[in-house]
């Protein structure tokens, strides 16, 4: 079931790469580990669960951004960069099925958007409430989509 939220803008520490969407599940765990180690060595504690956000590129590839929310912007250093998750209204939905069925969760958001007179504003992201391991990204994933409501 979709839930509407008002989110604050959130500074993040991320690792970025360009890949095809099907490669994301293999890349997320190692990227999370790199960012976590980077933060640990600098004494920075994450303020939430790891996430992945993809920006669709014209050629069909995606720019993937994987990392953790942090309390304040970090300086750019090596493979880890500062970024932000946008603030404002958003709709969130839980995905608890196997990762390969996550497209069904995105379809549920699309149906909700169509029935609630709202539109997506920007790229969605996935929050991994089971910490990713080398083998998988987890089964408790929250999908967050920034939105705006259509005025009547």
Short mmCIF file of N, CA and C in Angstrom, two decimals:
data_model
loop_
_atom_site.label_atom_id
_atom_site.label_comp_id
_atom_site.label_asym_id
_atom_site.label_seq_id
_atom_site.Cartn_x
_atom_site.Cartn_y
_atom_site.Cartn_z
N UNK A 1 0.83 -1.17 0.00
CA UNK A 1 0.00 0.00 0.00
C UNK A 1 0.89 1.25 0.00
N UNK A 2 0.55 2.21 -0.84
CA UNK A 2 1.33 3.44 -0.96
C UNK A 2 1.04 4.38 0.20
N UNK A 3 2.08 5.07 0.64
CA UNK A 3 1.98 6.00 1.75
C UNK A 3 2.59 7.33 1.32
N UNK A 4 1.86 8.43 1.50
CA UNK A 4 2.36 9.75 1.15
C UNK A 4 3.13 10.31 2.34
N UNK A 5 4.28 10.92 2.04
CA UNK A 5 5.13 11.51 3.08
C UNK A 5 5.65 12.87 2.62
N UNK A 6 6.01 13.69 3.59
CA UNK A 6 6.73 14.93 3.31
C UNK A 6 8.16 14.70 3.80
N UNK A 7 9.11 14.68 2.87
CA UNK A 7 10.49 14.34 3.21
C UNK A 7 11.36 15.60 3.26
N UNK A 8 12.29 15.66 4.23
CA UNK A 8 13.27 16.74 4.21
C UNK A 8 14.37 16.39 3.21
N UNK A 9 15.02 17.40 2.64
CA UNK A 9 16.18 17.12 1.80
C UNK A 9 17.23 16.44 2.67
N UNK A 10 17.90 15.41 2.13
CA UNK A 10 18.83 14.59 2.91
C UNK A 10 20.20 14.55 2.27
N UNK A 11 21.25 15.06 2.95
CA UNK A 11 22.60 14.88 2.41
C UNK A 11 22.95 13.40 2.39
N UNK A 12 23.74 12.99 1.41
CA UNK A 12 24.14 11.59 1.29
C UNK A 12 25.61 11.48 0.90
N UNK A 13 26.16 10.32 1.15
CA UNK A 13 27.49 9.94 0.68
C UNK A 13 27.28 8.79 -0.28
N UNK A 14 27.76 8.93 -1.52
CA UNK A 14 27.43 7.94 -2.55
C UNK A 14 28.64 7.54 -3.38
N UNK A 15 28.47 6.43 -4.03
CA UNK A 15 29.36 5.98 -5.09
C UNK A 15 28.52 5.95 -6.36
N UNK A 16 29.08 6.40 -7.47
CA UNK A 16 28.33 6.45 -8.73
C UNK A 16 29.00 5.59 -9.79
N UNK A 17 28.16 5.09 -10.69
CA UNK A 17 28.66 4.38 -11.86
C UNK A 17 27.60 4.42 -12.94
N UNK A 18 28.02 4.08 -14.12
CA UNK A 18 27.11 3.95 -15.27
C UNK A 18 27.01 2.47 -15.58
N UNK A 19 25.76 1.99 -15.72
CA UNK A 19 25.54 0.58 -16.01
C UNK A 19 24.16 0.39 -16.62
N UNK A 20 23.84 -0.84 -16.98
CA UNK A 20 22.48 -1.14 -17.41
C UNK A 20 21.71 -1.60 -16.17
N UNK A 21 20.42 -1.33 -16.14
CA UNK A 21 19.62 -1.57 -14.92
C UNK A 21 19.76 -3.01 -14.41
N UNK A 22 19.87 -3.97 -15.27
CA UNK A 22 19.99 -5.36 -14.85
C UNK A 22 21.25 -5.66 -14.04
N UNK A 23 22.25 -4.78 -14.11
CA UNK A 23 23.49 -4.98 -13.35
C UNK A 23 23.43 -4.38 -11.95
N UNK A 24 22.37 -3.64 -11.65
CA UNK A 24 22.29 -2.91 -10.39
C UNK A 24 22.37 -3.83 -9.18
N UNK A 25 21.62 -4.92 -9.19
CA UNK A 25 21.60 -5.82 -8.02
C UNK A 25 22.99 -6.38 -7.72
N UNK A 26 23.81 -6.59 -8.74
CA UNK A 26 25.17 -7.09 -8.51
C UNK A 26 26.10 -6.00 -8.00
N UNK A 27 25.84 -4.74 -8.37
CA UNK A 27 26.75 -3.64 -8.01
C UNK A 27 26.43 -3.03 -6.65
N UNK A 28 25.16 -3.03 -6.24
CA UNK A 28 24.75 -2.37 -5.00
C UNK A 28 25.53 -2.86 -3.78
N UNK A 29 25.63 -4.16 -3.52
CA UNK A 29 26.32 -4.58 -2.30
C UNK A 29 27.77 -4.10 -2.20
N UNK A 30 28.53 -4.20 -3.29
CA UNK A 30 29.93 -3.76 -3.23
C UNK A 30 30.03 -2.25 -3.09
N UNK A 31 29.13 -1.50 -3.75
CA UNK A 31 29.15 -0.05 -3.63
C UNK A 31 28.81 0.37 -2.20
N UNK A 32 27.83 -0.28 -1.58
CA UNK A 32 27.48 0.01 -0.18
C UNK A 32 28.67 -0.24 0.74
N UNK A 33 29.38 -1.33 0.49
CA UNK A 33 30.55 -1.65 1.32
C UNK A 33 31.63 -0.58 1.19
N UNK A 34 31.87 -0.10 -0.02
CA UNK A 34 32.89 0.95 -0.23
C UNK A 34 32.49 2.22 0.51
N UNK A 35 31.23 2.63 0.39
CA UNK A 35 30.78 3.85 1.06
C UNK A 35 30.82 3.67 2.57
N UNK A 36 30.37 2.53 3.08
CA UNK A 36 30.37 2.27 4.52
C UNK A 36 31.79 2.33 5.08
N UNK A 37 32.73 1.72 4.37
CA UNK A 37 34.13 1.74 4.82
C UNK A 37 34.68 3.17 4.80
N UNK A 38 34.37 3.91 3.77
CA UNK A 38 34.80 5.31 3.65
C UNK A 38 34.29 6.12 4.85
N UNK A 39 33.01 5.97 5.17
CA UNK A 39 32.44 6.71 6.29
C UNK A 39 33.06 6.27 7.61
N UNK A 40 33.24 4.98 7.80
CA UNK A 40 33.84 4.45 9.03
C UNK A 40 35.22 5.04 9.27
N UNK A 41 36.05 5.07 8.24
CA UNK A 41 37.42 5.59 8.39
C UNK A 41 37.46 7.08 8.66
N UNK A 42 36.38 7.78 8.41
CA UNK A 42 36.32 9.22 8.64
C UNK A 42 35.47 9.57 9.86
N UNK A 43 35.00 8.54 10.56
CA UNK A 43 34.22 8.76 11.78
C UNK A 43 32.85 9.35 11.52
N UNK A 44 32.28 9.06 10.36
CA UNK A 44 30.96 9.58 10.00
C UNK A 44 29.95 8.43 10.09
N UNK A 45 28.92 8.63 10.89
CA UNK A 45 27.89 7.60 11.03
C UNK A 45 26.75 7.86 10.04
N UNK A 46 26.32 6.83 9.32
CA UNK A 46 25.12 7.00 8.47
C UNK A 46 23.92 7.35 9.35
N UNK A 47 22.97 8.08 8.80
CA UNK A 47 21.76 8.43 9.54
C UNK A 47 20.56 7.60 9.09
N UNK A 48 20.80 6.60 8.26
CA UNK A 48 19.71 5.77 7.77
C UNK A 48 20.23 4.58 6.99
N UNK A 49 19.32 3.89 6.37
CA UNK A 49 19.63 2.69 5.62
C UNK A 49 20.26 3.02 4.26
N UNK A 50 21.00 2.07 3.68
CA UNK A 50 21.56 2.30 2.35
C UNK A 50 20.45 2.40 1.30
N UNK A 51 20.79 3.07 0.21
CA UNK A 51 19.81 3.28 -0.86
C UNK A 51 20.50 3.23 -2.21
N UNK A 52 19.70 3.09 -3.25
CA UNK A 52 20.18 3.18 -4.63
C UNK A 52 19.19 4.05 -5.40
N UNK A 53 19.73 4.95 -6.21
CA UNK A 53 18.90 5.82 -7.05
C UNK A 53 19.49 5.80 -8.45
N UNK A 54 18.64 5.61 -9.45
CA UNK A 54 19.10 5.54 -10.84
C UNK A 54 18.54 6.69 -11.64
N UNK A 55 19.40 7.28 -12.46
CA UNK A 55 19.01 8.35 -13.37
C UNK A 55 19.09 7.77 -14.79
N UNK A 56 17.95 7.69 -15.46
CA UNK A 56 17.89 7.11 -16.80
C UNK A 56 18.65 8.00 -17.79
N UNK A 57 19.49 7.41 -18.60
CA UNK A 57 20.25 8.14 -19.62
C UNK A 57 19.63 7.90 -20.99
N UNK A 58 19.84 8.81 -21.93
CA UNK A 58 19.20 8.69 -23.25
C UNK A 58 19.55 7.41 -24.01
N UNK A 59 20.72 6.84 -23.75
CA UNK A 59 21.13 5.64 -24.49
C UNK A 59 20.62 4.34 -23.88
N UNK A 60 19.76 4.43 -22.86
CA UNK A 60 19.21 3.24 -22.23
C UNK A 60 19.96 2.79 -21.00
N UNK A 61 21.16 3.28 -20.79
CA UNK A 61 21.93 2.97 -19.59
C UNK A 61 21.39 3.82 -18.43
N UNK A 62 21.88 3.57 -17.23
CA UNK A 62 21.52 4.38 -16.07
C UNK A 62 22.78 4.83 -15.36
N UNK A 63 22.69 6.01 -14.75
CA UNK A 63 23.73 6.43 -13.81
C UNK A 63 23.20 6.04 -12.44
N UNK A 64 23.88 5.12 -11.78
CA UNK A 64 23.45 4.63 -10.48
C UNK A 64 24.22 5.35 -9.39
N UNK A 65 23.49 5.67 -8.33
CA UNK A 65 24.04 6.36 -7.17
C UNK A 65 23.67 5.50 -5.97
N UNK A 66 24.65 4.98 -5.26
CA UNK A 66 24.41 4.08 -4.14
C UNK A 66 25.16 4.61 -2.93
N UNK A 67 24.49 4.64 -1.78
CA UNK A 67 25.17 5.12 -0.59
C UNK A 67 24.27 5.16 0.62
N UNK A 68 24.60 6.11 1.51
CA UNK A 68 23.91 6.25 2.79
C UNK A 68 23.55 7.71 3.04
N UNK A 69 22.44 7.95 3.73
CA UNK A 69 22.17 9.30 4.19
C UNK A 69 23.15 9.64 5.32
N UNK A 70 23.53 10.91 5.40
CA UNK A 70 24.45 11.38 6.44
C UNK A 70 23.89 12.69 7.03
N UNK A 71 24.40 13.09 8.18
CA UNK A 71 23.88 14.28 8.87
C UNK A 71 24.22 15.58 8.17
N UNK A 72 25.38 15.63 7.53
CA UNK A 72 25.84 16.87 6.87
C UNK A 72 26.58 16.50 5.60
N UNK A 73 26.64 17.42 4.64
CA UNK A 73 27.37 17.13 3.41
C UNK A 73 28.81 16.73 3.69
N UNK A 74 29.31 15.75 2.94
CA UNK A 74 30.69 15.29 3.10
C UNK A 74 31.56 15.94 2.01
N UNK A 75 32.88 16.05 2.25
CA UNK A 75 33.75 16.50 1.17
C UNK A 75 33.95 15.36 0.16
N UNK A 76 34.16 15.71 -1.09
CA UNK A 76 34.43 14.70 -2.11
C UNK A 76 35.80 14.10 -1.83
N UNK A 77 35.88 12.77 -1.86
CA UNK A 77 37.14 12.11 -1.53
C UNK A 77 37.17 10.73 -2.17
N UNK A 78 38.04 10.57 -3.16
CA UNK A 78 38.18 9.27 -3.81
C UNK A 78 36.92 8.82 -4.49
N UNK A 79 36.53 7.56 -4.27
CA UNK A 79 35.37 7.03 -4.99
C UNK A 79 34.02 7.44 -4.39
N UNK A 80 34.04 8.14 -3.25
CA UNK A 80 32.80 8.52 -2.57
C UNK A 80 32.57 10.02 -2.74
N UNK A 81 31.34 10.36 -3.13
CA UNK A 81 30.99 11.74 -3.44
C UNK A 81 29.81 12.21 -2.60
N UNK A 82 29.70 13.52 -2.38
CA UNK A 82 28.49 14.04 -1.73
C UNK A 82 27.34 14.09 -2.72
N UNK A 83 26.13 13.93 -2.22
CA UNK A 83 24.93 14.05 -3.03
C UNK A 83 23.78 14.38 -2.09
N UNK A 84 22.56 14.38 -2.60
CA UNK A 84 21.39 14.60 -1.75
C UNK A 84 20.21 13.79 -2.30
N UNK A 85 19.31 13.45 -1.39
CA UNK A 85 18.01 12.94 -1.77
C UNK A 85 17.06 14.12 -1.62
N UNK A 86 16.16 14.31 -2.59
CA UNK A 86 15.33 15.51 -2.57
C UNK A 86 14.29 15.51 -1.45
N UNK A 87 13.94 16.70 -1.02
CA UNK A 87 12.86 16.87 -0.05
C UNK A 87 11.56 17.15 -0.77
N UNK A 88 10.48 17.13 -0.02
CA UNK A 88 9.17 17.43 -0.58
C UNK A 88 8.25 16.23 -0.50
N UNK A 89 7.09 16.33 -1.14
CA UNK A 89 6.15 15.21 -1.09
C UNK A 89 6.68 14.00 -1.86
N UNK A 90 6.38 12.84 -1.32
CA UNK A 90 6.80 11.59 -1.95
C UNK A 90 5.80 10.51 -1.59
N UNK A 91 5.75 9.50 -2.42
CA UNK A 91 4.96 8.31 -2.11
C UNK A 91 5.95 7.17 -1.91
N UNK A 92 5.68 6.34 -0.89
CA UNK A 92 6.56 5.22 -0.60
C UNK A 92 5.73 3.94 -0.52
N UNK A 93 6.35 2.85 -0.92
CA UNK A 93 5.70 1.54 -0.88
C UNK A 93 6.75 0.49 -0.54
N UNK A 94 6.35 -0.50 0.23
CA UNK A 94 7.25 -1.58 0.61
C UNK A 94 7.22 -2.70 -0.41
N UNK A 95 8.41 -3.23 -0.69
CA UNK A 95 8.56 -4.40 -1.54
C UNK A 95 9.18 -5.48 -0.66
N UNK A 96 8.48 -6.60 -0.48
CA UNK A 96 9.00 -7.68 0.36
C UNK A 96 9.10 -9.00 -0.38
N UNK A 97 8.89 -8.97 -1.66
CA UNK A 97 9.02 -10.17 -2.49
C UNK A 97 10.47 -10.29 -2.96
N UNK A 98 10.81 -11.36 -3.66
CA UNK A 98 12.17 -11.46 -4.20
C UNK A 98 12.51 -10.24 -5.07
N UNK A 99 13.77 -9.87 -5.08
CA UNK A 99 14.23 -8.68 -5.78
C UNK A 99 13.85 -8.69 -7.26
N UNK A 100 13.83 -9.87 -7.88
CA UNK A 100 13.54 -9.92 -9.32
C UNK A 100 12.09 -9.53 -9.63
N UNK A 101 11.24 -9.40 -8.60
CA UNK A 101 9.85 -8.99 -8.82
C UNK A 101 9.61 -7.52 -8.45
N UNK A 102 10.67 -6.75 -8.30
CA UNK A 102 10.51 -5.36 -7.88
C UNK A 102 9.77 -4.51 -8.91
N UNK A 103 9.77 -4.93 -10.18
CA UNK A 103 9.03 -4.19 -11.19
C UNK A 103 7.54 -4.10 -10.83
N UNK A 104 7.01 -5.10 -10.13
CA UNK A 104 5.61 -5.06 -9.71
C UNK A 104 5.37 -3.93 -8.72
N UNK A 105 6.35 -3.63 -7.89
CA UNK A 105 6.23 -2.54 -6.93
C UNK A 105 6.22 -1.20 -7.66
N UNK A 106 7.08 -1.05 -8.66
CA UNK A 106 7.08 0.18 -9.46
C UNK A 106 5.75 0.33 -10.22
N UNK A 107 5.18 -0.78 -10.68
CA UNK A 107 3.88 -0.73 -11.35
C UNK A 107 2.79 -0.28 -10.37
N UNK A 108 2.88 -0.70 -9.12
CA UNK A 108 1.91 -0.28 -8.11
C UNK A 108 2.00 1.23 -7.87
N UNK A 109 3.20 1.78 -7.88
CA UNK A 109 3.35 3.23 -7.75
C UNK A 109 2.72 3.93 -8.95
N UNK A 110 2.97 3.42 -10.14
CA UNK A 110 2.38 4.02 -11.35
C UNK A 110 0.85 4.02 -11.28
N UNK A 111 0.27 2.92 -10.82
CA UNK A 111 -1.19 2.85 -10.69
C UNK A 111 -1.69 3.85 -9.66
N UNK A 112 -0.96 3.96 -8.53
CA UNK A 112 -1.35 4.92 -7.50
C UNK A 112 -1.29 6.34 -8.04
N UNK A 113 -0.24 6.66 -8.77
CA UNK A 113 -0.10 8.00 -9.34
C UNK A 113 -1.28 8.32 -10.26
N UNK A 114 -1.67 7.38 -11.08
CA UNK A 114 -2.77 7.59 -12.02
C UNK A 114 -4.11 7.78 -11.30
N UNK A 115 -4.31 7.07 -10.19
CA UNK A 115 -5.60 7.14 -9.50
C UNK A 115 -5.67 8.28 -8.49
N UNK A 116 -4.55 8.84 -8.08
CA UNK A 116 -4.56 9.89 -7.07
C UNK A 116 -4.19 11.26 -7.62
N UNK A 117 -4.26 11.43 -8.92
CA UNK A 117 -3.97 12.73 -9.55
C UNK A 117 -2.64 13.31 -9.09
N UNK A 118 -1.62 12.49 -9.13
CA UNK A 118 -0.27 12.92 -8.78
C UNK A 118 0.66 12.55 -9.92
N UNK A 119 1.79 13.23 -10.00
CA UNK A 119 2.79 12.89 -11.01
C UNK A 119 4.15 12.77 -10.35
N UNK A 120 4.97 11.91 -10.92
CA UNK A 120 6.33 11.72 -10.44
C UNK A 120 7.15 12.97 -10.78
N UNK A 121 7.99 13.37 -9.85
CA UNK A 121 8.88 14.52 -10.07
C UNK A 121 10.30 14.09 -9.75
N UNK A 122 10.98 13.58 -10.71
CA UNK A 122 12.35 13.13 -10.49
C UNK A 122 12.43 11.63 -10.32
N UNK A 123 13.65 11.20 -10.12
CA UNK A 123 13.93 9.76 -10.04
C UNK A 123 13.57 9.19 -8.67
N UNK A 124 13.06 7.97 -8.68
CA UNK A 124 12.77 7.27 -7.43
C UNK A 124 14.06 6.69 -6.86
N UNK A 125 13.97 6.15 -5.65
CA UNK A 125 15.11 5.42 -5.07
C UNK A 125 14.60 4.27 -4.23
N UNK A 126 15.48 3.31 -4.02
CA UNK A 126 15.19 2.13 -3.22
C UNK A 126 15.99 2.21 -1.93
N UNK A 127 15.31 1.98 -0.80
CA UNK A 127 15.97 1.96 0.51
C UNK A 127 16.01 0.50 0.96
N UNK A 128 17.21 0.02 1.28
CA UNK A 128 17.41 -1.39 1.63
C UNK A 128 17.40 -1.56 3.14
N UNK A 129 16.28 -2.02 3.69
CA UNK A 129 16.15 -2.19 5.14
C UNK A 129 16.80 -3.46 5.64
N UNK A 130 17.11 -4.39 4.74
CA UNK A 130 18.00 -5.51 5.04
C UNK A 130 19.33 -5.07 4.45
N UNK A 131 20.36 -5.00 5.26
CA UNK A 131 21.63 -4.53 4.71
C UNK A 131 22.09 -5.44 3.59
N UNK A 132 22.49 -4.86 2.45
CA UNK A 132 22.98 -5.68 1.34
C UNK A 132 24.20 -6.48 1.75
N UNK A 133 24.28 -7.70 1.25
CA UNK A 133 25.47 -8.53 1.46
C UNK A 133 26.07 -8.82 0.09
N UNK A 134 27.12 -9.58 0.08
CA UNK A 134 27.75 -9.92 -1.20
C UNK A 134 26.82 -10.74 -2.08
N UNK A 135 25.84 -11.41 -1.48
CA UNK A 135 24.98 -12.30 -2.24
C UNK A 135 23.68 -11.68 -2.74
N UNK A 136 23.15 -10.67 -2.04
CA UNK A 136 21.86 -10.11 -2.45
C UNK A 136 21.64 -8.73 -1.82
N UNK A 137 20.64 -8.00 -2.34
CA UNK A 137 20.35 -6.67 -1.82
C UNK A 137 19.28 -6.70 -0.73
N UNK A 138 18.75 -7.83 -0.39
CA UNK A 138 17.76 -7.92 0.68
C UNK A 138 16.36 -8.09 0.14
N UNK A 139 15.43 -8.35 1.05
CA UNK A 139 14.05 -8.55 0.63
C UNK A 139 13.10 -7.52 1.23
N UNK A 140 13.58 -6.63 2.09
CA UNK A 140 12.74 -5.56 2.63
C UNK A 140 13.22 -4.25 2.02
N UNK A 141 12.61 -3.91 0.90
CA UNK A 141 13.02 -2.72 0.14
C UNK A 141 11.86 -1.74 0.12
N UNK A 142 12.16 -0.49 0.46
CA UNK A 142 11.16 0.57 0.39
C UNK A 142 11.46 1.40 -0.86
N UNK A 143 10.48 1.54 -1.74
CA UNK A 143 10.65 2.34 -2.95
C UNK A 143 10.01 3.69 -2.68
N UNK A 144 10.79 4.76 -2.93
CA UNK A 144 10.33 6.13 -2.68
C UNK A 144 10.32 6.89 -3.99
N UNK A 145 9.19 7.55 -4.29
CA UNK A 145 9.05 8.32 -5.52
C UNK A 145 8.62 9.76 -5.19
N UNK A 146 9.47 10.76 -5.48
CA UNK A 146 9.04 12.14 -5.30
C UNK A 146 7.84 12.44 -6.20
N UNK A 147 6.89 13.22 -5.69
CA UNK A 147 5.66 13.50 -6.44
C UNK A 147 5.26 14.96 -6.29
N UNK A 148 4.31 15.33 -7.10
CA UNK A 148 3.55 16.56 -6.93
C UNK A 148 2.12 16.22 -7.27
N UNK A 149 1.19 16.90 -6.63
CA UNK A 149 -0.23 16.65 -6.91
C UNK A 149 -0.68 17.59 -8.01
N UNK A 150 -1.52 17.07 -8.90
CA UNK A 150 -2.07 17.84 -10.00
C UNK A 150 -3.18 18.72 -9.42
N UNK A 151 -3.10 20.02 -9.70
CA UNK A 151 -4.14 20.94 -9.21
C UNK A 151 -5.41 20.77 -10.02
N UNK A 152 -6.51 20.88 -9.34
CA UNK A 152 -7.81 20.73 -10.02
C UNK A 152 -8.19 22.01 -10.74
#
